[in-house]
Amino acid sequence: MADNFRVLVLFSGRGSNFENLARHQGAYQVVGALCDNPLAEGINVAQRAGISVACVPRSDYPTRALQKQEILRLAIGAKPDLICLAGFMQIVAPEFLSAFSDRILNIHPSLLPKFPGLDTHARALAAGESMHGCTVHVVDAGLDTGAPIAQAEVPVAPGTSAELLATQVLQQEHRLYPWVVSQIACGQIKIRLGKVQATAQARSEAESYGFVYRGESL
Ligand code: GRF
């Protein structure tokens, strides 16, 4: 396993993307995880995978600012090359963004810029979308607004439910996120000043996997 590209994962809940990122280590190494919810199933995932996880619940700190300060301190200590948000249910602090500029990714269960925020599957159904999916994007100060890197699409079958759609999108998330992280670890996708660029090799690989690359050419 390569140990020279260090990935730190932040999650708040189930942790299936965290587990899946850990399963696909090779080009990168998941060196640790941070969690803000002591009841998160992802903590068990980390223990099973033998990955160290630090839990930083809001209730342990007098203010949200102090909690965020501790998250930043722990993240800096992990010396990550890349930070992957994976169901991390808070907006990262401006100090966190500046400490790790161009090095924070998120996965979101919609084809951004459509449906930022919560309840994306029900909203996609209510809007009568024929195509839904997920996006890996660079994190900026907004809610799901950073530059998109790549998307995986899921056709919406007539009469489908939000639950079934969620399952189908999650399957695609588990294909897409490790692929993007591996491409960044190998230098095939680069992020500079919030802009995403990919080599011809990465762009053609994205196409062969059925992903839609959303950045620029390198
Ligand atoms: C995923 O749907 C992800 O797109 C969103 O939060 C969910 C996290 O799921 N940001 P899990 O905790 O990785 O299973």
Coordinates of N, CA and C and ligand atoms in Angstrom, one line a residue:
M1 N 0.8 -1.2 0.0 CA 0.0 0.0 0.0 C 0.9 1.3 0.0
A2 N 0.5 2.2 -0.9 CA 1.3 3.5 -0.9 C 1.1 4.2 0.4
D3 N 2.2 4.7 1.0 CA 2.0 5.4 2.2 C 2.4 6.9 2.1
N4 N 2.5 7.4 0.9 CA 3.0 8.7 0.7 C 1.9 9.7 0.4
F5 N 0.6 9.3 0.2 CA -0.4 10.3 0.0 C -1.5 10.0 1.1
R6 N -1.5 11.0 2.0 CA -2.3 10.8 3.2 C -3.7 11.4 3.2
V7 N -4.7 10.6 3.4 CA -6.1 11.0 3.4 C -6.7 11.0 4.8
L8 N -7.3 12.0 5.1 CA -8.1 12.1 6.4 C -9.6 12.2 6.0
V9 N -10.4 11.4 6.7 CA -11.8 11.4 6.4 C -12.6 12.0 7.6
L10 N -13.6 12.9 7.3 CA -14.4 13.5 8.3 C -15.9 13.0 8.0
F11 N -16.5 12.4 9.0 CA -17.9 11.9 8.9 C -18.7 12.2 10.1
S12 N -20.0 12.1 10.0 CA -20.9 12.3 11.1 C -21.8 11.1 11.4
G13 N -21.9 10.2 10.4 CA -23.0 9.2 10.6 C -22.6 7.8 10.2
R14 N -23.3 7.2 9.2 CA -23.1 5.8 8.9 C -21.7 5.4 8.5
G15 N -21.0 6.3 7.7 CA -19.6 6.0 7.4 C -19.4 5.0 6.3
S16 N -20.4 4.8 5.4 CA -20.2 3.9 4.3 C -19.2 4.4 3.3
N17 N -19.2 5.7 3.0 CA -18.2 6.2 2.1 C -16.8 6.2 2.8
F18 N -16.7 6.4 4.0 CA -15.4 6.3 4.8 C -14.9 4.8 4.6
E19 N -15.8 3.9 4.9 CA -15.4 2.4 4.8 C -14.9 2.1 3.4
N20 N -15.7 2.6 2.5 CA -15.4 2.3 1.1 C -14.0 3.0 0.6
L21 N -13.8 4.2 1.1 CA -12.5 4.8 0.8 C -11.4 4.0 1.4
A22 N -11.6 3.5 2.6 CA -10.5 2.7 3.2 C -10.3 1.4 2.4
R23 N -11.4 0.8 1.9 CA -11.3 -0.4 1.2 C -10.5 -0.3 -0.1
H24 N -10.6 0.9 -0.7 CA -9.9 1.2 -2.0 C -8.5 1.8 -1.8
Q25 N -7.9 1.8 -0.6 CA -6.6 2.3 -0.5 C -5.7 1.6 -1.4
G26 N -4.6 2.3 -1.8 CA -3.6 1.7 -2.8 C -2.8 2.9 -3.2
A27 N -3.5 3.8 -4.1 CA -2.8 5.0 -4.5 C -2.7 6.0 -3.3
Y28 N -3.6 5.8 -2.3 CA -3.6 6.7 -1.2 C -3.7 5.8 0.1
Q29 N -3.5 6.5 1.2 CA -3.6 5.8 2.5 C -4.6 6.6 3.4
V30 N -5.6 6.0 3.9 CA -6.5 6.7 4.9 C -5.7 6.6 6.3
V31 N -5.3 7.8 6.7 CA -4.4 7.8 7.9 C -5.2 8.0 9.2
G32 N -6.5 8.4 9.0 CA -7.3 8.6 10.2 C -8.6 9.2 9.8
A33 N -9.5 9.3 10.9 CA -10.8 9.9 10.7 C -11.1 10.8 11.8
L34 N -12.0 11.8 11.5 CA -12.5 12.7 12.6 C -14.0 12.6 12.5
C35 N -14.7 12.6 13.6 CA -16.1 12.5 13.7 C -16.7 13.5 14.7
D36 N -17.8 14.0 14.5 CA -18.4 15.0 15.4 C -19.6 14.4 16.2
N37 N -19.9 13.1 16.0 CA -21.1 12.5 16.6 C -20.7 11.2 17.3
P38 N -20.8 11.2 18.6 CA -20.3 10.0 19.3 C -21.2 8.7 19.0
L39 N -22.4 8.9 18.4 CA -23.2 7.8 18.1 C -23.0 7.3 16.7
A40 N -22.1 7.9 16.0 CA -22.0 7.6 14.5 C -21.6 6.1 14.3
E41 N -22.3 5.4 13.4 CA -21.9 4.1 13.1 C -20.5 4.0 12.5
G42 N -20.1 5.1 11.9 CA -18.7 5.1 11.3 C -17.6 4.9 12.3
I43 N -17.9 5.1 13.6 CA -16.8 4.9 14.6 C -16.6 3.4 14.6
N44 N -17.6 2.6 14.5 CA -17.4 1.1 14.5 C -16.7 0.7 13.2
V45 N -17.0 1.4 12.2 CA -16.4 1.1 10.9 C -14.9 1.3 11.0
A46 N -14.5 2.4 11.6 CA -13.1 2.7 11.8 C -12.4 1.7 12.7
Q47 N -13.1 1.2 13.7 CA -12.5 0.2 14.6 C -12.3 -1.1 13.8
R48 N -13.3 -1.5 13.1 CA -13.2 -2.7 12.3 C -12.0 -2.6 11.3
A49 N -11.9 -1.4 10.7 CA -10.8 -1.2 9.6 C -9.5 -0.9 10.2
G50 N -9.4 -0.8 11.6 CA -8.1 -0.5 12.2 C -7.6 0.9 11.9
I51 N -8.5 1.8 11.7 CA -8.1 3.2 11.4 C -8.5 4.1 12.6
S52 N -7.5 4.9 13.0 CA -7.8 5.7 14.2 C -8.8 6.8 14.0
V53 N -9.7 6.9 14.9 CA -10.8 7.9 14.7 C -10.8 8.7 16.0
A54 N -10.9 10.0 15.8 CA -11.1 10.9 17.0 C -12.5 11.5 16.9
C55 N -13.2 11.5 18.1 CA -14.5 12.0 18.1 C -14.5 13.3 18.8
V56 N -15.1 14.3 18.2 CA -15.1 15.7 18.7 C -16.5 16.2 18.8
P57 N -17.3 15.7 19.8 CA -18.7 16.1 19.8 C -18.9 17.5 20.3
R58 N -19.9 18.2 19.7 CA -20.2 19.5 20.1 C -20.4 19.7 21.6
S59 N -21.0 18.6 22.2 CA -21.4 18.7 23.6 C -20.2 18.8 24.5
D60 N -19.0 18.4 24.0 CA -17.8 18.5 24.8 C -17.1 19.8 24.9
Y61 N -17.7 20.8 24.1 CA -17.1 22.1 24.0 C -18.1 23.2 24.4
P62 N -17.7 24.2 25.1 CA -18.6 25.3 25.5 C -19.2 26.0 24.3
T63 N -18.4 26.1 23.2 CA -18.9 26.8 22.0 C -18.6 26.0 20.8
R64 N -19.4 26.3 19.7 CA -19.1 25.6 18.4 C -17.7 26.0 17.9
A65 N -17.4 27.3 18.2 CA -16.1 27.8 17.7 C -14.9 26.9 18.3
L66 N -15.1 26.6 19.6 CA -14.0 25.8 20.2 C -14.0 24.4 19.7
Q67 N -15.2 23.8 19.4 CA -15.2 22.5 18.8 C -14.5 22.5 17.4
K68 N -14.8 23.5 16.6 CA -14.2 23.6 15.3 C -12.7 23.8 15.4
Q69 N -12.3 24.6 16.4 CA -10.8 24.8 16.7 C -10.1 23.4 16.9
E70 N -10.8 22.6 17.7 CA -10.2 21.3 18.0 C -10.2 20.4 16.8
I71 N -11.2 20.5 16.0 CA -11.2 19.7 14.7 C -10.1 20.1 13.9
L72 N -9.8 21.4 13.8 CA -8.7 21.9 13.0 C -7.4 21.5 13.6
R73 N -7.2 21.5 14.9 CA -6.0 21.1 15.5 C -5.7 19.6 15.2
L74 N -6.7 18.8 15.3 CA -6.5 17.4 15.1 C -6.2 17.1 13.6
A75 N -6.9 17.8 12.7 CA -6.7 17.7 11.3 C -5.2 18.0 10.9
I76 N -4.8 19.2 11.4 CA -3.4 19.6 11.1 C -2.4 18.5 11.6
G77 N -2.7 18.0 12.8 CA -1.8 16.9 13.4 C -1.7 15.7 12.5
A78 N -2.8 15.4 11.8 CA -2.8 14.2 10.9 C -2.0 14.4 9.7
K79 N -1.5 15.6 9.4 CA -0.7 15.9 8.2 C -1.3 15.3 6.9
P80 N -2.5 15.6 6.6 CA -3.1 15.0 5.4 C -2.7 15.7 4.1
D81 N -2.6 15.0 3.1 CA -2.5 15.6 1.7 C -3.8 16.0 1.2
L82 N -4.8 15.2 1.7 CA -6.2 15.5 1.2 C -7.2 15.2 2.3
I83 N -8.2 16.0 2.4 CA -9.3 15.7 3.4 C -10.6 15.4 2.7
C84 N -11.2 14.3 3.0 CA -12.4 13.9 2.4 C -13.6 14.0 3.3
L85 N -14.5 14.9 3.1 CA -15.7 14.9 3.8 C -16.6 13.8 3.3
A86 N -17.2 13.1 4.2 CA -18.0 12.0 3.7 C -19.2 11.9 4.7
G87 N -20.2 12.7 4.4 CA -21.4 12.7 5.3 C -21.0 13.5 6.6
F88 N -20.2 14.5 6.5 CA -19.8 15.4 7.6 C -20.8 16.5 7.7
M89 N -21.6 16.5 8.7 CA -22.8 17.4 8.7 C -22.6 18.8 9.3
Q90 N -21.5 19.4 9.0 CA -21.3 20.8 9.3 C -20.5 21.5 8.3
I91 N -20.7 22.8 8.2 CA -19.9 23.6 7.3 C -18.5 23.8 8.0
V92 N -17.4 23.6 7.2 CA -16.1 23.7 7.8 C -15.8 25.2 8.1
A93 N -15.0 25.4 9.1 CA -14.7 26.8 9.5 C -13.8 27.5 8.4
P94 N -13.8 28.8 8.3 CA -13.0 29.5 7.4 C -11.5 29.2 7.7
E95 N -11.1 29.0 8.9 CA -9.7 28.7 9.3 C -9.3 27.3 8.7
F96 N -10.3 26.4 8.7 CA -10.1 25.1 8.2 C -9.8 25.1 6.7
L97 N -10.7 25.9 6.0 CA -10.5 26.1 4.6 C -9.2 26.7 4.2
S98 N -8.7 27.7 5.0 CA -7.4 28.3 4.6 C -6.3 27.4 5.0
A99 N -6.4 26.6 6.0 CA -5.3 25.6 6.4 C -5.2 24.6 5.3
F100 N -6.3 24.2 4.7 CA -6.2 23.1 3.7 C -6.7 23.5 2.3
S101 N -6.4 24.7 1.9 CA -7.0 25.2 0.6 C -6.6 24.3 -0.5
D102 N -7.6 24.0 -1.4 CA -7.4 23.1 -2.5 C -7.2 21.6 -2.1
R103 N -7.4 21.3 -0.8 CA -7.2 19.9 -0.4 C -8.4 19.3 0.4
I104 N -9.5 19.9 0.2 CA -10.7 19.4 0.8 C -11.8 19.0 -0.2
L105 N -12.2 17.8 -0.2 CA -13.3 17.3 -1.1 C -14.5 16.9 -0.3
N106 N -15.6 16.9 -1.1 CA -16.9 16.4 -0.5 C -17.6 15.6 -1.5
I107 N -18.4 14.6 -1.0 CA -19.3 13.9 -1.9 C -20.7 14.3 -1.6
H108 N -21.5 14.6 -2.6 CA -22.8 15.1 -2.4 C -23.8 14.2 -3.3
P109 N -24.9 13.8 -2.7 CA -25.9 13.0 -3.4 C -26.8 13.7 -4.4
S110 N -26.3 14.4 -5.3 CA -27.1 15.0 -6.4 C -26.1 15.4 -7.5
L111 N -26.7 15.7 -8.6 CA -25.9 16.3 -9.7 C -25.8 17.8 -9.6
L112 N -24.9 18.2 -8.7 CA -24.7 19.6 -8.5 C -24.5 20.4 -9.8
P113 N -25.0 21.6 -10.0 CA -25.5 22.5 -9.0 C -27.0 22.2 -8.6
K114 N -27.6 21.1 -9.1 CA -28.9 20.8 -8.7 C -28.9 20.3 -7.3
F115 N -29.9 20.7 -6.5 CA -30.2 20.1 -5.2 C -29.0 20.1 -4.2
P116 N -28.4 21.3 -3.9 CA -27.5 21.4 -2.8 C -28.3 21.1 -1.5
G117 N -27.6 20.8 -0.4 CA -28.3 20.7 0.9 C -28.9 19.3 1.1
L118 N -29.9 19.2 1.9 CA -30.5 17.9 2.3 C -31.6 17.4 1.4
D119 N -32.0 16.2 1.7 CA -33.2 15.5 1.1 C -33.1 15.6 -0.5
T120 N -32.0 15.3 -1.0 CA -31.8 15.5 -2.4 C -32.6 14.5 -3.3
H121 N -32.8 13.3 -2.7 CA -33.5 12.3 -3.6 C -35.0 12.6 -3.7
A122 N -35.6 13.0 -2.6 CA -37.0 13.3 -2.6 C -37.2 14.6 -3.5
R123 N -36.2 15.5 -3.4 CA -36.4 16.8 -4.1 C -36.2 16.5 -5.6
A124 N -35.3 15.6 -6.0 CA -35.1 15.2 -7.4 C -36.4 14.6 -7.9
L125 N -37.0 13.7 -7.1 CA -38.3 13.1 -7.6 C -39.4 14.1 -7.7
A126 N -39.5 15.0 -6.7 CA -40.5 16.0 -6.7 C -40.4 16.9 -7.9
A127 N -39.1 17.1 -8.4 CA -38.9 18.0 -9.5 C -39.1 17.3 -10.8
G128 N -39.3 16.0 -10.8 CA -39.6 15.2 -12.0 C -38.3 15.0 -12.8
E129 N -37.1 15.0 -12.1 CA -35.9 14.8 -12.9 C -35.8 13.4 -13.5
S130 N -35.3 13.3 -14.7 CA -35.1 11.9 -15.3 C -33.7 11.4 -15.0
M131 N -32.8 12.3 -14.6 CA -31.4 11.8 -14.2 C -31.1 12.4 -12.9
H132 N -30.5 11.6 -12.0 CA -30.0 12.0 -10.7 C -28.6 11.4 -10.5
G133 N -28.0 11.6 -9.4 CA -26.7 11.0 -9.2 C -25.9 11.7 -8.1
C134 N -24.6 11.6 -8.2 CA -23.8 12.2 -7.1 C -22.6 13.0 -7.7
T135 N -22.0 13.8 -6.9 CA -20.9 14.7 -7.3 C -19.8 14.7 -6.3
V136 N -18.6 14.6 -6.8 CA -17.4 14.9 -5.9 C -17.0 16.3 -6.3
H137 N -16.9 17.1 -5.3 CA -16.5 18.5 -5.6 C -15.5 19.0 -4.6
V138 N -14.8 20.1 -5.0 CA -13.9 20.8 -4.1 C -14.8 21.6 -3.0
V139 N -14.3 21.6 -1.8 CA -15.1 22.3 -0.8 C -14.6 23.8 -0.7
D140 N -15.6 24.7 -0.8 CA -15.3 26.1 -0.5 C -16.2 26.6 0.6
A141 N -16.4 27.9 0.8 CA -17.1 28.4 1.9 C -18.6 28.2 1.9
G142 N -19.1 27.9 0.7 CA -20.6 27.7 0.6 C -21.0 26.3 0.9
L143 N -22.4 26.1 0.7 CA -23.0 24.8 1.0 C -23.0 24.1 -0.4
D144 N -22.1 23.1 -0.6 CA -22.1 22.3 -1.8 C -21.9 23.2 -3.1
T145 N -21.1 24.2 -2.9 CA -20.9 25.2 -4.0 C -19.5 25.1 -4.7
G146 N -18.6 24.3 -4.2 CA -17.2 24.3 -4.7 C -17.2 23.7 -6.1
A147 N -16.1 23.8 -6.8 CA -16.0 23.3 -8.2 C -16.2 21.8 -8.2
P148 N -17.1 21.4 -9.1 CA -17.4 20.0 -9.3 C -16.2 19.3 -9.9
I149 N -15.8 18.1 -9.5 CA -14.7 17.3 -10.2 C -15.3 16.3 -11.1
A150 N -16.2 15.5 -10.6 CA -16.8 14.4 -11.4 C -18.1 14.0 -10.8
Q151 N -18.9 13.5 -11.7 CA -20.3 13.0 -11.3 C -20.5 11.6 -11.9
A152 N -21.4 10.9 -11.1 CA -21.9 9.6 -11.6 C -23.4 9.7 -11.7
E153 N -24.0 9.4 -12.8 CA -25.4 9.6 -13.0 C -26.2 8.3 -12.7
V154 N -27.4 8.5 -12.3 CA -28.3 7.4 -12.1 C -29.7 7.8 -12.8
P155 N -30.1 7.0 -13.8 CA -31.4 7.3 -14.4 C -32.5 7.1 -13.4
V156 N -33.5 8.0 -13.4 CA -34.6 7.9 -12.4 C -35.7 7.1 -13.1
A157 N -36.0 5.9 -12.6 CA -37.0 5.0 -13.2 C -38.4 5.5 -12.8
P158 N -39.3 5.5 -13.8 CA -40.7 6.0 -13.5 C -41.2 5.3 -12.3
G159 N -41.8 6.0 -11.4 CA -42.5 5.4 -10.2 C -41.5 5.0 -9.1
T160 N -40.3 5.3 -9.2 CA -39.3 4.8 -8.2 C -39.5 5.6 -6.9
S161 N -38.9 5.1 -5.8 CA -39.0 5.8 -4.5 C -37.7 6.5 -4.2
A162 N -37.8 7.4 -3.2 CA -36.6 8.1 -2.8 C -35.6 7.1 -2.1
E163 N -36.2 6.1 -1.5 CA -35.3 5.1 -0.8 C -34.5 4.3 -1.8
L164 N -35.2 3.9 -2.9 CA -34.5 3.1 -3.9 C -33.5 4.0 -4.6
L165 N -33.9 5.2 -4.9 CA -33.0 6.1 -5.6 C -31.7 6.4 -4.7
A166 N -31.9 6.5 -3.4 CA -30.8 6.7 -2.5 C -29.8 5.5 -2.5
T167 N -30.4 4.3 -2.6 CA -29.5 3.1 -2.6 C -28.7 3.1 -3.9
Q168 N -29.4 3.5 -5.0 CA -28.7 3.5 -6.3 C -27.6 4.5 -6.4
V169 N -27.9 5.7 -5.8 CA -26.9 6.8 -5.8 C -25.8 6.4 -4.9
L170 N -26.0 5.8 -3.8 CA -25.0 5.4 -2.9 C -24.0 4.4 -3.5
Q171 N -24.6 3.5 -4.3 CA -23.7 2.6 -5.1 C -22.7 3.3 -6.0
Q172 N -23.2 4.4 -6.6 CA -22.4 5.2 -7.5 C -21.4 6.0 -6.7
E173 N -21.8 6.5 -5.5 CA -20.9 7.2 -4.7 C -19.7 6.4 -4.4
H174 N -19.9 5.1 -4.1 CA -18.9 4.2 -3.7 C -17.9 3.8 -4.9
R175 N -18.4 4.1 -6.1 CA -17.5 3.9 -7.3 C -16.7 5.2 -7.5
L176 N -17.4 6.3 -7.4 CA -16.9 7.6 -7.8 C -15.8 8.2 -6.8
Y177 N -16.1 8.1 -5.5 CA -15.2 8.8 -4.6 C -13.8 8.2 -4.6
P178 N -13.6 6.9 -4.4 CA -12.3 6.4 -4.4 C -11.5 6.6 -5.8
W179 N -12.3 6.6 -6.8 CA -11.6 6.9 -8.1 C -11.1 8.3 -8.2
V180 N -11.9 9.3 -7.8 CA -11.4 10.7 -7.8 C -10.2 10.8 -6.8
V181 N -10.3 10.3 -5.6 CA -9.2 10.4 -4.7 C -7.9 9.8 -5.2
S182 N -8.0 8.6 -5.9 CA -6.9 7.9 -6.4 C -6.3 8.8 -7.6
Q183 N -7.1 9.4 -8.4 CA -6.6 10.2 -9.5 C -5.8 11.4 -8.9
I184 N -6.3 12.0 -7.8 CA -5.6 13.1 -7.2 C -4.3 12.6 -6.6
A185 N -4.3 11.5 -6.0 CA -3.1 10.9 -5.3 C -2.0 10.7 -6.4
C186 N -2.5 10.3 -7.6 CA -1.5 10.0 -8.7 C -1.1 11.2 -9.5
G187 N -1.7 12.3 -9.2 CA -1.4 13.5 -9.9 C -2.1 13.6 -11.3
Q188 N -3.1 12.8 -11.5 CA -3.8 12.8 -12.8 C -4.9 13.9 -12.7
I189 N -5.4 14.2 -11.5 CA -6.3 15.3 -11.3 C -5.7 16.3 -10.4
K190 N -5.6 17.6 -10.7 CA -5.0 18.6 -9.9 C -6.0 19.7 -9.5
I191 N -5.9 20.2 -8.3 CA -6.8 21.3 -7.9 C -5.8 22.5 -7.6
R192 N -6.1 23.6 -8.3 CA -5.2 24.8 -8.0 C -6.2 26.0 -7.9
L193 N -6.1 26.7 -6.8 CA -6.9 27.9 -6.6 C -8.3 27.6 -6.9
G194 N -8.8 26.5 -6.4 CA -10.2 26.1 -6.5 C -10.6 25.6 -7.9
K195 N -9.7 25.5 -8.9 CA -10.0 25.0 -10.2 C -9.5 23.6 -10.4
V196 N -10.2 22.8 -11.1 CA -9.9 21.4 -11.3 C -9.4 21.2 -12.7
Q197 N -8.3 20.4 -12.8 CA -7.7 20.1 -14.1 C -7.4 18.6 -14.1
A198 N -7.6 17.9 -15.2 CA -7.3 16.5 -15.3 C -6.5 16.2 -16.6
T199 N -5.6 15.2 -16.5 CA -4.9 14.8 -17.7 C -5.9 14.1 -18.7
A200 N -5.4 13.9 -19.9 CA -6.2 13.2 -20.9 C -6.4 11.8 -20.4
Q201 N -5.4 11.2 -19.7 CA -5.6 9.8 -19.2 C -6.8 9.7 -18.2
A202 N -6.8 10.7 -17.3 CA -7.9 10.7 -16.3 C -9.2 10.9 -16.9
R203 N -9.2 11.8 -17.9 CA -10.5 12.2 -18.6 C -11.0 10.9 -19.3
S204 N -10.1 10.2 -20.0 CA -10.6 9.1 -20.7 C -11.0 7.9 -19.8
E205 N -10.3 7.8 -18.7 CA -10.6 6.8 -17.7 C -12.0 7.1 -17.1
A206 N -12.3 8.4 -16.8 CA -13.6 8.7 -16.3 C -14.7 8.3 -17.3
E207 N -14.5 8.6 -18.5 CA -15.4 8.2 -19.5 C -15.6 6.7 -19.6
S208 N -14.5 5.9 -19.5 CA -14.6 4.5 -19.6 C -15.4 3.9 -18.3
Y209 N -15.4 4.6 -17.2 CA -16.1 4.2 -16.0 C -17.6 4.7 -16.0
G210 N -17.9 5.5 -17.0 CA -19.2 6.1 -17.1 C -19.4 7.3 -16.2
F211 N -18.3 7.9 -15.8 CA -18.4 9.1 -15.0 C -18.3 10.3 -15.9
V212 N -18.9 11.4 -15.4 CA -18.8 12.7 -16.2 C -17.8 13.6 -15.5
Y213 N -16.7 13.9 -16.1 CA -15.7 14.8 -15.6 C -16.1 16.2 -15.8
R214 N -16.1 17.0 -14.7 CA -16.6 18.4 -14.8 C -15.6 19.5 -14.7
G215 N -14.3 19.1 -14.7 CA -13.2 20.1 -14.6 C -12.7 20.5 -16.0
E216 N -11.5 21.1 -16.0 CA -10.8 21.5 -17.2 C -9.7 20.5 -17.6
S217 N -9.1 20.7 -18.8 CA -8.1 19.8 -19.2 C -6.7 20.3 -18.7
L218 N -5.8 19.3 -18.5 CA -4.5 19.6 -18.0 C -3.5 19.4 -19.1
Ligands
GRF1 C1 -23.8 10.3 1.4 O1 -25.0 10.2 0.7 C2 -23.0 11.5 1.0 O2 -23.2 11.8 -0.4 C3 -23.6 12.6 1.8 O3 -23.8 12.0 3.0 C4 -24.1 10.6 2.9 C5 -23.1 9.9 3.8 O4 -23.3 8.5 3.8 N1 -22.7 13.7 1.9 P1 -22.3 7.6 4.5 O5 -22.2 8.1 6.0 O6 -21.0 7.7 3.8 O7 -22.8 6.2 4.4

